Short mmCIF file of C-alpha atoms in Angstrom, two decimals:
data_model
loop_
_atom_site.label_atom_id
_atom_site.label_comp_id
_atom_site.label_asym_id
_atom_site.label_seq_id
_atom_site.Cartn_x
_atom_site.Cartn_y
_atom_site.Cartn_z
CA GLY A 1 129.55 -14.56 271.48
CA ILE A 2 131.74 -17.41 270.28
CA ALA A 3 129.77 -17.55 267.02
CA SER A 4 130.42 -13.84 266.43
CA VAL A 5 134.19 -14.18 267.00
CA VAL A 6 134.53 -17.12 264.61
CA ALA A 7 132.45 -15.33 261.94
CA GLY A 8 134.15 -11.95 262.26
CA HIS A 9 137.77 -12.38 263.40
CA PRO A 10 139.52 -12.68 259.99
CA LEU A 11 138.03 -9.37 258.83
CA ASP A 12 138.69 -7.90 262.29
CA THR A 13 142.41 -8.60 261.75
CA VAL A 14 142.27 -6.84 258.36
CA LYS A 15 140.45 -3.89 259.96
CA THR A 16 143.06 -3.55 262.74
CA ARG A 17 145.98 -3.71 260.29
CA LEU A 18 144.36 -1.02 258.10
CA GLN A 19 143.67 1.27 261.05
CA ALA A 20 146.90 0.95 263.01
CA GLY A 21 149.41 -0.50 260.57
CA GLN A 22 151.52 0.87 257.77
CA GLY A 23 151.98 -0.08 254.12
CA TYR A 24 148.75 -2.04 253.68
CA GLY A 25 146.98 0.37 251.28
CA ASN A 26 143.35 -0.58 250.64
CA THR A 27 141.34 -3.51 251.99
CA PHE A 28 142.13 -5.86 249.09
CA LYS A 29 145.86 -5.12 249.26
CA CYS A 30 145.81 -5.66 253.02
CA VAL A 31 144.15 -9.10 252.62
CA LEU A 32 146.75 -10.13 250.02
CA THR A 33 149.67 -8.83 252.13
CA VAL A 34 148.54 -10.70 255.25
CA TYR A 35 147.96 -13.90 253.25
CA ARG A 36 151.31 -13.71 251.41
CA ASN A 37 153.34 -12.96 254.55
CA GLU A 38 151.50 -15.04 257.14
CA SER A 39 149.22 -17.46 255.21
CA LEU A 40 145.66 -18.14 256.44
CA ALA A 41 146.85 -18.36 260.06
CA GLY A 42 147.63 -14.62 259.92
CA PHE A 43 143.93 -13.79 259.79
CA PHE A 44 143.32 -15.65 263.05
CA LYS A 45 146.07 -13.99 265.11
CA GLY A 46 144.87 -13.01 268.58
CA MET A 47 141.63 -15.02 268.32
CA SER A 48 142.17 -17.40 271.25
CA PHE A 49 141.86 -14.76 273.99
CA PRO A 50 138.61 -13.16 272.70
CA LEU A 51 137.26 -16.66 272.04
CA ALA A 52 137.96 -17.68 275.64
CA SER A 53 136.57 -14.48 277.17
CA ILE A 54 133.74 -13.54 274.78
CA GLY A 55 131.24 -15.75 276.61
CA ILE A 56 131.64 -13.67 279.78
CA TYR A 57 131.79 -10.40 277.84
CA SER A 58 128.65 -11.12 275.77
CA SER A 59 126.67 -12.39 278.75
CA VAL A 60 127.50 -9.20 280.65
CA VAL A 61 126.57 -6.92 277.71
CA PHE A 62 123.31 -8.69 276.84
CA GLY A 63 122.48 -9.36 280.51
CA VAL A 64 123.02 -5.73 281.55
CA PHE A 65 121.02 -4.48 278.55
CA SER A 66 118.07 -6.85 279.15
CA ASN A 67 117.94 -6.37 282.92
CA THR A 68 118.27 -2.57 282.69
CA GLN A 69 115.45 -2.58 280.14
CA ARG A 70 113.25 -4.70 282.42
CA PHE A 71 114.09 -2.50 285.43
CA LEU A 72 113.11 0.65 283.50
CA SER A 73 109.86 -0.96 282.27
CA GLN A 74 109.00 -1.92 285.86
CA LEU A 75 109.88 1.58 287.08
CA ARG A 76 108.01 3.49 284.37
CA HIS A 77 105.13 1.18 283.49
CA GLY A 78 104.79 -1.06 286.56
CA ASP A 79 105.42 -4.18 284.46
CA ALA A 80 108.88 -5.61 283.74
CA ALA A 81 107.51 -7.47 280.70
CA ALA A 82 106.04 -4.31 279.12
CA ALA A 83 107.33 -3.34 275.66
CA PRO A 84 110.26 -0.96 276.20
CA SER A 85 110.10 2.58 274.85
CA LEU A 86 112.84 4.14 272.70
CA THR A 87 114.07 6.01 275.80
CA ASP A 88 114.27 2.75 277.78
CA MET A 89 116.27 1.07 275.02
CA THR A 90 118.61 4.06 274.73
CA LEU A 91 119.31 4.18 278.48
CA ALA A 92 119.80 0.39 278.62
CA SER A 93 122.24 0.59 275.66
CA ILE A 94 124.24 3.36 277.36
CA VAL A 95 124.50 1.37 280.62
CA ALA A 96 125.52 -1.78 278.67
CA GLY A 97 128.18 0.22 276.80
CA ILE A 98 129.67 1.66 280.00
CA ILE A 99 129.74 -1.69 281.83
CA SER A 100 131.16 -3.56 278.82
CA VAL A 101 134.27 -1.36 278.67
CA GLY A 102 135.54 -2.69 282.02
CA ILE A 103 135.72 -6.24 280.65
CA GLY A 104 136.25 -5.44 276.99
CA THR A 105 139.30 -3.15 277.17
CA PRO A 106 141.88 -5.78 278.30
CA VAL A 107 140.45 -8.30 275.80
CA GLU A 108 140.66 -5.81 272.92
CA LEU A 109 144.15 -4.72 273.97
CA VAL A 110 145.57 -8.27 273.97
CA LYS A 111 143.81 -9.12 270.70
CA ILE A 112 145.16 -6.01 268.95
CA ARG A 113 148.71 -6.43 270.31
CA LEU A 114 148.76 -10.01 268.97
CA GLN A 115 147.27 -8.92 265.64
CA MET A 116 149.80 -6.11 265.23
CA GLN A 117 153.05 -7.63 266.48
CA THR A 118 154.24 -8.80 263.04
CA GLN A 119 153.21 -5.75 261.03
CA PRO A 120 155.95 -3.73 259.27
CA TYR A 121 157.45 -0.60 260.85
CA THR A 122 159.99 1.83 259.42
CA LYS A 123 163.41 2.07 261.09
CA ALA A 124 162.71 5.63 262.21
CA ASN A 125 159.65 4.46 264.11
CA VAL A 126 161.48 1.83 266.12
CA LYS A 127 164.84 3.46 266.80
CA LEU A 128 163.99 3.74 270.52
CA ASN A 129 163.23 0.03 270.86
CA SER A 130 165.52 -2.95 270.44
CA THR A 131 162.77 -5.32 269.28
CA VAL A 132 163.18 -6.24 265.62
CA PRO A 133 160.06 -5.10 263.71
CA GLY A 134 158.21 -7.89 262.00
CA SER A 135 159.28 -10.49 264.59
CA PRO A 136 156.83 -11.74 267.24
CA VAL A 137 157.01 -9.92 270.57
CA TYR A 138 154.46 -12.06 272.44
CA ARG A 139 154.30 -15.86 272.59
CA GLY A 140 150.53 -15.86 273.16
CA PRO A 141 147.66 -14.12 274.99
CA ILE A 142 148.81 -15.01 278.52
CA HIS A 143 152.40 -13.94 277.79
CA CYS A 144 151.09 -10.76 276.19
CA LEU A 145 148.95 -9.89 279.23
CA ARG A 146 151.80 -10.69 281.63
CA THR A 147 154.26 -8.57 279.62
CA ILE A 148 151.89 -5.59 279.56
CA LEU A 149 151.30 -5.89 283.32
CA GLN A 150 155.05 -6.06 284.03
CA LYS A 151 155.97 -3.13 281.78
CA GLU A 152 152.94 -0.85 282.09
CA GLY A 153 150.99 -2.01 285.14
CA ILE A 154 147.18 -2.02 285.46
CA ALA A 155 147.00 1.32 283.59
CA GLY A 156 148.64 -0.39 280.62
CA VAL A 157 146.01 -3.15 280.59
CA TYR A 158 143.32 -0.44 280.33
CA ARG A 159 145.12 1.56 277.64
CA GLY A 160 142.55 3.08 275.28
CA ILE A 161 139.66 2.85 277.78
CA VAL A 162 138.47 6.43 277.09
CA ALA A 163 138.46 5.84 273.33
CA MET A 164 136.64 2.54 273.89
CA LEU A 165 134.04 4.28 276.06
CA LEU A 166 133.50 6.91 273.34
CA ARG A 167 133.18 4.08 270.81
CA ASP A 168 130.95 1.66 272.73
CA VAL A 169 128.34 3.95 274.30
CA PRO A 170 127.04 5.34 270.97
CA GLY A 171 127.94 2.02 269.34
CA TYR A 172 125.60 -0.03 271.52
CA CYS A 173 122.81 2.52 271.01
CA ALA A 174 123.27 1.98 267.26
CA TYR A 175 123.35 -1.78 267.89
CA PHE A 176 120.40 -2.69 270.10
CA ILE A 177 117.91 -0.04 268.89
CA PRO A 178 118.15 -0.81 265.12
CA TYR A 179 118.02 -4.53 265.94
CA ALA A 180 114.78 -4.18 267.92
CA MET A 181 113.20 -1.84 265.35
CA PHE A 182 114.21 -3.85 262.29
CA CYS A 183 113.22 -7.16 263.96
CA ASP A 184 109.81 -5.71 264.77
CA TRP A 185 109.44 -4.38 261.22
CA ILE A 186 110.19 -7.66 259.37
CA THR A 187 108.41 -10.03 261.79
CA PRO A 188 104.99 -10.99 260.33
CA GLU A 189 101.93 -9.71 262.19
CA GLY A 190 100.50 -12.15 264.69
CA SER A 191 103.86 -13.90 265.31
CA ILE A 192 104.71 -14.33 268.99
CA SER A 193 108.44 -14.07 268.29
CA PRO A 194 110.66 -13.41 265.26
CA ASN A 195 111.81 -16.40 263.21
CA PRO A 196 115.53 -17.27 262.88
CA PHE A 197 115.82 -15.58 259.46
CA SER A 198 114.36 -12.31 260.84
CA ILE A 199 116.78 -12.46 263.78
CA TRP A 200 119.74 -13.13 261.46
CA VAL A 201 118.89 -10.27 259.07
CA SER A 202 118.08 -7.81 261.89
CA GLY A 203 121.27 -8.70 263.76
CA GLY A 204 123.32 -8.25 260.59
CA VAL A 205 121.79 -4.85 259.79
CA ALA A 206 122.29 -3.71 263.41
CA GLY A 207 125.94 -4.78 263.28
CA ALA A 208 126.59 -2.95 260.00
CA VAL A 209 124.91 0.24 261.28
CA SER A 210 126.70 0.08 264.64
CA TRP A 211 130.15 -0.39 263.13
CA ALA A 212 129.58 2.43 260.64
CA VAL A 213 128.83 4.73 263.61
CA CYS A 214 131.77 3.36 265.66
CA THR A 215 134.54 3.45 263.06
CA PRO A 216 136.06 6.93 263.78
CA MET A 217 136.59 6.15 267.48
CA ASP A 218 137.50 2.56 266.63
CA VAL A 219 140.44 3.91 264.60
CA VAL A 220 141.62 5.93 267.63
CA LYS A 221 141.16 2.94 269.99
CA SER A 222 143.03 0.58 267.65
CA ARG A 223 145.95 3.00 267.30
CA LEU A 224 146.19 3.61 271.04
CA GLN A 225 146.11 -0.10 271.87
CA ALA A 226 148.51 -1.11 269.08
CA ASP A 227 150.87 1.60 270.28
CA GLY A 228 153.32 -0.06 272.61
CA VAL A 229 154.15 -3.22 270.67
CA TYR A 230 157.45 -1.56 269.67
CA LEU A 231 157.18 2.03 270.89
CA ASN A 232 154.86 4.55 272.56
CA GLN A 233 153.82 7.26 270.14
CA TYR A 234 150.61 8.61 271.71
CA LYS A 235 150.13 10.24 275.12
CA GLY A 236 146.37 9.68 275.21
CA THR A 237 143.09 9.72 273.27
CA LEU A 238 143.17 13.41 272.32
CA ASP A 239 146.85 13.27 271.36
CA CYS A 240 146.16 10.23 269.17
CA MET A 241 143.29 12.05 267.45
CA LEU A 242 145.39 15.19 266.86
CA GLN A 243 148.46 13.31 265.60
CA SER A 244 146.35 11.14 263.30
CA TYR A 245 144.55 14.19 261.90
CA GLN A 246 147.75 16.22 261.44
CA ASN A 247 149.54 13.36 259.66
CA GLU A 248 146.73 11.94 257.54
CA GLY A 249 143.79 14.36 257.56
CA LEU A 250 140.12 13.64 258.31
CA LYS A 251 140.06 10.58 256.04
CA VAL A 252 142.10 8.67 258.63
CA PHE A 253 139.00 8.36 260.84
CA CYS A 254 137.25 6.43 258.06
CA ARG A 255 139.99 3.81 257.83
CA GLY A 256 138.51 0.33 257.88
CA LEU A 257 134.95 1.69 257.43
CA LEU A 258 134.14 -0.71 254.59
CA VAL A 259 135.64 -3.77 256.21
CA ASN A 260 134.07 -2.84 259.58
CA THR A 261 130.61 -2.55 258.01
CA VAL A 262 131.00 -5.74 255.98
CA ARG A 263 132.37 -7.65 258.99
CA GLY A 264 129.64 -6.24 261.23
CA PHE A 265 126.91 -8.07 259.31
CA PRO A 266 127.94 -11.75 259.69
CA SER A 267 129.49 -11.16 263.12
CA SER A 268 126.38 -9.54 264.62
CA ALA A 269 123.99 -11.82 262.73
CA ALA A 270 125.76 -14.80 264.35
CA MET A 271 125.77 -13.03 267.74
CA PHE A 272 122.02 -12.26 267.84
CA LEU A 273 121.01 -15.60 266.30
CA GLY A 274 123.15 -17.47 268.82
CA TYR A 275 121.73 -15.35 271.65
CA GLU A 276 118.05 -15.69 270.72
CA LEU A 277 118.24 -19.42 269.90
CA SER A 278 120.21 -20.19 273.09
CA LEU A 279 117.66 -18.25 275.14
CA LYS A 280 114.75 -20.12 273.52
CA ALA A 281 116.45 -23.49 274.08
CA MET A 282 117.11 -22.71 277.75
CA LYS A 283 113.53 -21.52 278.29
CA ARG A 284 112.22 -24.70 276.64
CA CYS A 285 114.51 -26.81 278.81
CA GLN A 286 113.35 -24.94 281.93
CA THR A 287 109.69 -25.48 281.02
CA GLU A 288 110.24 -29.22 280.49
CA THR A 289 112.15 -29.50 283.79
CA ASN A 290 109.57 -27.45 285.77
CA PRO A 291 106.17 -27.95 284.07
#
């Protein structure tokens, strides 16, 4: 999880600015604008909170997926170690997606608020709020979380949960299933387990595919969660979708598609490689401890 954050956060910042910000234009222009205004540190805004919490988040997602898969294999085939069917993997992905939202929503919210708090706004957009646009609103992740709790309560911490649910359930199906299929396809016959290169490539492909599928709802989630740094523009998920469509057309739901797909490869490649190698190391350690 930590490996995936370090590999993917700079492009994640660019993606969030493109989806929920104003005046950034295309991906290249956005990168230049962030660098000119905020230097390299601008790309790492909001990274500390996901970095601190991603271990728990990733262990829950991968743990729920693996254990649900084993439970279904035991239930359907009488053997928890049996190769899972496509149905088993789909159900396990859906369960993992639903469970992950409970932990992931506050993390995503804080990350996005920190990423967006220095982005430019027009005067018309902020006339209802005294905060000067472009100046930091939050001193850090803890201050951000405390401020949201004080102003908006628990409901505010889970702002965008419906959009995140609609993003993550199909997203995890398009994440775990392509990984398993592609890993199986490129692993040489007779190999007991895939080699690190196969894991890295399969994880990267799965990440790119998953983010391509997720992008439309990711735009809605980003806008809902960024909303509230200076003002509240959207009443909910459907209102955000309607307003975005009315103002910018269907193309708005493809904002950040390229950067999401590109970022998805190294981020997910690092995630799966870290996961598989950590698991192998722990199993080896367990075998040596209990021969």
